[in-house]
mmCIF file of C-alpha atoms in Angstrom:
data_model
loop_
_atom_site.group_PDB
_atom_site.id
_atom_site.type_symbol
_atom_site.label_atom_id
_atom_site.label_comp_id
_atom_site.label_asym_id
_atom_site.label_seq_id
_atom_site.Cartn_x
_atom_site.Cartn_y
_atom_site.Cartn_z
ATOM 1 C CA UNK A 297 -70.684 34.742 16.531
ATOM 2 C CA UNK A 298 -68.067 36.758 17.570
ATOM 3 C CA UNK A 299 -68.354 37.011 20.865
ATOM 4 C CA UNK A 300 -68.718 33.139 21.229
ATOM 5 C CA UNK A 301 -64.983 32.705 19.957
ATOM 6 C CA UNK A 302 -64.272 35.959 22.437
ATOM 7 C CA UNK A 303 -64.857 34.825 25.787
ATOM 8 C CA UNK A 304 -63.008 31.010 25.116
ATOM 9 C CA UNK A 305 -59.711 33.326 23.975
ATOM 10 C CA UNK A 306 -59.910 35.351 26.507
ATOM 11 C CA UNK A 307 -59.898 32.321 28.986
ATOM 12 C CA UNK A 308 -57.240 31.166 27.156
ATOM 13 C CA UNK A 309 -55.243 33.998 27.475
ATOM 14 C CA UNK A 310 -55.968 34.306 31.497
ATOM 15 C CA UNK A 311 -54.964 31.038 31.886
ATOM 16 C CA UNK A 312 -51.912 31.290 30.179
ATOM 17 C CA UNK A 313 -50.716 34.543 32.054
ATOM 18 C CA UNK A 314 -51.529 33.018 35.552
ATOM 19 C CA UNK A 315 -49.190 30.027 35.392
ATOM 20 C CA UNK A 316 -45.514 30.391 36.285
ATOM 21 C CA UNK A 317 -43.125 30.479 33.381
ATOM 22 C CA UNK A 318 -40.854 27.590 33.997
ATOM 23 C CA UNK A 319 -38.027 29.375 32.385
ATOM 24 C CA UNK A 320 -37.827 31.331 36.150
ATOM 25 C CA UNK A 321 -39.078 28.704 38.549
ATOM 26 C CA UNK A 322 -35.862 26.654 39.794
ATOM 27 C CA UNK A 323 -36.334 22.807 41.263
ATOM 28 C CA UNK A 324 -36.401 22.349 44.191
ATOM 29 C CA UNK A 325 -33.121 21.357 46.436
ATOM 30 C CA UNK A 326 -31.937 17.449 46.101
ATOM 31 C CA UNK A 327 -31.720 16.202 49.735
ATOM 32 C CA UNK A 328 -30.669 12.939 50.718
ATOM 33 C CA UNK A 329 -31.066 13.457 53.632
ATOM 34 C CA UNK A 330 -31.628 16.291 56.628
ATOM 35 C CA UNK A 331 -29.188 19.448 56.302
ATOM 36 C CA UNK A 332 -26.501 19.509 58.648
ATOM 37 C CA UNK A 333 -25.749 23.007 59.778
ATOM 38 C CA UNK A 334 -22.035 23.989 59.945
ATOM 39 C CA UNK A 335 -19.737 26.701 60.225
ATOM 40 C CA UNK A 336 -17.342 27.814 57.197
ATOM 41 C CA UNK A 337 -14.525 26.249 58.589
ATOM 42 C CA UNK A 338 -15.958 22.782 58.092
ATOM 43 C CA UNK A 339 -17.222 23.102 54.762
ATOM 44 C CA UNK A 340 -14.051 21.700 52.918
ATOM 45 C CA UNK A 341 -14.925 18.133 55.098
ATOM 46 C CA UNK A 342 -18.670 18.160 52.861
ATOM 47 C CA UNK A 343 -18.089 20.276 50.274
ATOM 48 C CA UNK A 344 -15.140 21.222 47.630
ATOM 49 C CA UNK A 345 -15.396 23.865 45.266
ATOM 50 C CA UNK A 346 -15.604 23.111 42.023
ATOM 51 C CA UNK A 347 -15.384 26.382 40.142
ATOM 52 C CA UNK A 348 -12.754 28.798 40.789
ATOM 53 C CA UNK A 349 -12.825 30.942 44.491
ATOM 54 C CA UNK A 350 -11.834 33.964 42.764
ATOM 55 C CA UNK A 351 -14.494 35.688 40.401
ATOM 56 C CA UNK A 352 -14.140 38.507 37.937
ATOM 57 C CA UNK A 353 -17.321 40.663 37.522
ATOM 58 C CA UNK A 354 -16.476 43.860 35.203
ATOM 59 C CA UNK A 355 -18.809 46.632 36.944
ATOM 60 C CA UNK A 356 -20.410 47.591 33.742
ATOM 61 C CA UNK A 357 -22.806 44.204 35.273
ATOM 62 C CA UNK A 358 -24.088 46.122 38.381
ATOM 63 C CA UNK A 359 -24.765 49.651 36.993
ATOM 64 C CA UNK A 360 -27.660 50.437 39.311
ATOM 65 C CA UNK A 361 -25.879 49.518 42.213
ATOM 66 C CA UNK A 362 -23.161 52.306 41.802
ATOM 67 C CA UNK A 363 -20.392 51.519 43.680
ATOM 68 C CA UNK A 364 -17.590 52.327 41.025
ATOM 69 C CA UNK A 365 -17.866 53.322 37.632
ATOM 70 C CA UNK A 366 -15.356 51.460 35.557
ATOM 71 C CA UNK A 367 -12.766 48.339 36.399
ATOM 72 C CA UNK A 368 -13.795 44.919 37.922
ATOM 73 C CA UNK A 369 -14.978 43.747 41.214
ATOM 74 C CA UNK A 370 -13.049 40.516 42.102
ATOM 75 C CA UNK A 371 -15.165 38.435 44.934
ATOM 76 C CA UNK A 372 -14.070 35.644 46.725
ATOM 77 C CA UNK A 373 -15.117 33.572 49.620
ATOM 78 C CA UNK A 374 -13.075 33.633 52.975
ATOM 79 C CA UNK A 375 -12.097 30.238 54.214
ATOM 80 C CA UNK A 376 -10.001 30.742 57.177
ATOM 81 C CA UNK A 377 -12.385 29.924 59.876
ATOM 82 C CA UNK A 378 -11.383 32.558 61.667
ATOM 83 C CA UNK A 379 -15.055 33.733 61.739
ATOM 84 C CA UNK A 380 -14.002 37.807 62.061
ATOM 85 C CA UNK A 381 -15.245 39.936 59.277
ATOM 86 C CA UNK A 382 -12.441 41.420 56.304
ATOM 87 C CA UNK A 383 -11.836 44.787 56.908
ATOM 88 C CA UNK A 384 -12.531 46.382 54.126
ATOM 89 C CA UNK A 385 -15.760 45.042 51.933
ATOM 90 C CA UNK A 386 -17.949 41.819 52.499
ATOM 91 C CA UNK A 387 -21.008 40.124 52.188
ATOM 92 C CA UNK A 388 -22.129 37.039 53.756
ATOM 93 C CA UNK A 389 -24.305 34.454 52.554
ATOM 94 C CA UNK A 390 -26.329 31.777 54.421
ATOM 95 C CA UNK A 391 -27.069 29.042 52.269
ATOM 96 C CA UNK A 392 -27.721 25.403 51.800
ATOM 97 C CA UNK A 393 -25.546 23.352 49.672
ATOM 98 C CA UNK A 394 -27.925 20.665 48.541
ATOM 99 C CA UNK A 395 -26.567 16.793 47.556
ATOM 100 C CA UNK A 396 -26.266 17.302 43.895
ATOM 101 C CA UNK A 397 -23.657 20.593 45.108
ATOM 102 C CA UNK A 398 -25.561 23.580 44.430
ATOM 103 C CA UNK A 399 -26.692 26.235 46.243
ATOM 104 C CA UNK A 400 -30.242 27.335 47.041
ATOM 105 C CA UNK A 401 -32.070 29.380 49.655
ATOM 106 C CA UNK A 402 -29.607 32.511 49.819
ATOM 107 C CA UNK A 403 -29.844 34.826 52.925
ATOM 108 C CA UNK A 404 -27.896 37.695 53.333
ATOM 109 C CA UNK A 405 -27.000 37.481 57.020
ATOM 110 C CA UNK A 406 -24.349 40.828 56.996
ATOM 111 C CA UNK A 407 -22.844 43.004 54.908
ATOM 112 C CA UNK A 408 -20.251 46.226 54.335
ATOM 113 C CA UNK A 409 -21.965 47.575 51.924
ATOM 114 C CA UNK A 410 -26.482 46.538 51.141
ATOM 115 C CA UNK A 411 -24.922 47.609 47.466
ATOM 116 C CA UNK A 412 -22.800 44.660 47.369
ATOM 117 C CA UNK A 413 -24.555 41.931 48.457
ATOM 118 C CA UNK A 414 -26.682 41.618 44.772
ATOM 119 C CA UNK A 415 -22.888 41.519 43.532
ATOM 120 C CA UNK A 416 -21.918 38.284 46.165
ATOM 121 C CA UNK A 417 -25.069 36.553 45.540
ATOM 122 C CA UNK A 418 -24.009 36.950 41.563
ATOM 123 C CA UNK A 419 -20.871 34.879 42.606
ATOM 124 C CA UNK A 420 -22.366 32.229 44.661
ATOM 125 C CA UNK A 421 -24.800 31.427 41.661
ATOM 126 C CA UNK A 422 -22.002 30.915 39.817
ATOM 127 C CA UNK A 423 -20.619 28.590 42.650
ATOM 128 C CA UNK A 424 -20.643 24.810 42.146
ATOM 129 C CA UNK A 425 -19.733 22.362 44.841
ATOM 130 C CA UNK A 426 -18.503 18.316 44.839
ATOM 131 C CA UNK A 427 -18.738 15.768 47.531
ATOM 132 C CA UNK A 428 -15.966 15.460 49.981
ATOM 133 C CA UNK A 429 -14.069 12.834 50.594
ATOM 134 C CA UNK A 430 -15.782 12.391 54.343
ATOM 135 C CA UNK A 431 -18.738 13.269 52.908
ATOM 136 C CA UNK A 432 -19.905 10.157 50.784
ATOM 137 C CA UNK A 433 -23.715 10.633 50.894
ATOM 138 C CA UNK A 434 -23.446 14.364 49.700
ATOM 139 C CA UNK A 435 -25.139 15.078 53.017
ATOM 140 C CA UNK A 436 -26.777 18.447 52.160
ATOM 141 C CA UNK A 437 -25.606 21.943 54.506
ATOM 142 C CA UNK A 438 -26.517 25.311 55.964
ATOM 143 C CA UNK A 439 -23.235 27.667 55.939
ATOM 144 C CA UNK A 440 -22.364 31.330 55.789
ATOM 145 C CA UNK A 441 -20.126 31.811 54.139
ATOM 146 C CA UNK A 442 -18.466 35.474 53.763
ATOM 147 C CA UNK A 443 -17.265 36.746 50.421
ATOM 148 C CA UNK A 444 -14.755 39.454 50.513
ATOM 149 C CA UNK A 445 -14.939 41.916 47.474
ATOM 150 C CA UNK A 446 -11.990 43.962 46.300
ATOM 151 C CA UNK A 447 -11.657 46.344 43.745
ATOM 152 C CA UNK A 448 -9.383 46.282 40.735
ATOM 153 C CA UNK A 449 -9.045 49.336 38.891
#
């Protein structure tokens, strides 16, 4: 008798641990249409920020990554279109902005410091974009966009 109410739990319990837990699988991207690729210069004509370009992450966040052991790590994107690299510490991201102004598909294209890029892609999570202006049908993009981290002791 026992065994007959064994083998229907244990199914039970297979199945269960075999399907994703939705708490970590993310929708999919909202796209009304085809992703335009662009360069970081051009993102303000699609997309504004709508969260703040400077970030505060105390270090105490990253400990594994060890790249200082107390004070704050301030990140924020570069938006001069210059396209050259900071010259002290960076990431950068390629990502797609999709039409509801979130980010999705992250890509770390180049970097200072391999350390720091769990550190940017902690920022740009936190990033939230809104429709231009000249962008009406929140046409979805593809940018990299490089983050410049400082430290503040």
């Amino acid at each position: 008798m026992h065994r007959s109410l064994l083998y229907p739990l244990a199914a039970l319990l297979l199945a269960a641990c075999s399907s994703p837990d939705q708490r970590y699988v993310s929708a999919p991207p909202t796209l009304n249409g085809e992703p335009v690729v662009i360069e970081e210069s051009e993102l303000s004509r699609y997309w504004l920020g709508q969260t703040p370009d400077v970030f505060t992450i105390p270090t105490k966040m990253f400990p594994k990554e060890k790249i200082m052991t107390s004070g704050r790590v301030i990140i924020r994107p570069l938006l001069d279109g210059a396209g050259q690299r900071p010259a002290g510490n960076y990431v950068v991201i390629r990502h797609l902005i999709d039409s509801k102004g979130v980010a999705y598909n992250p890509e770390f294209i180049d970097s200072s410091d391999k350390r720091l890029e769990w550190v940017a892609l902690s920022m740009l999570s936190k990033r939230h974009y809104q429709a231009a202006k000249d962008n009406p049908r929140a046409t979805p993009v593809i940018v990299d966009t490089c983050f410049e981290i400082l430290y503040d002791e």
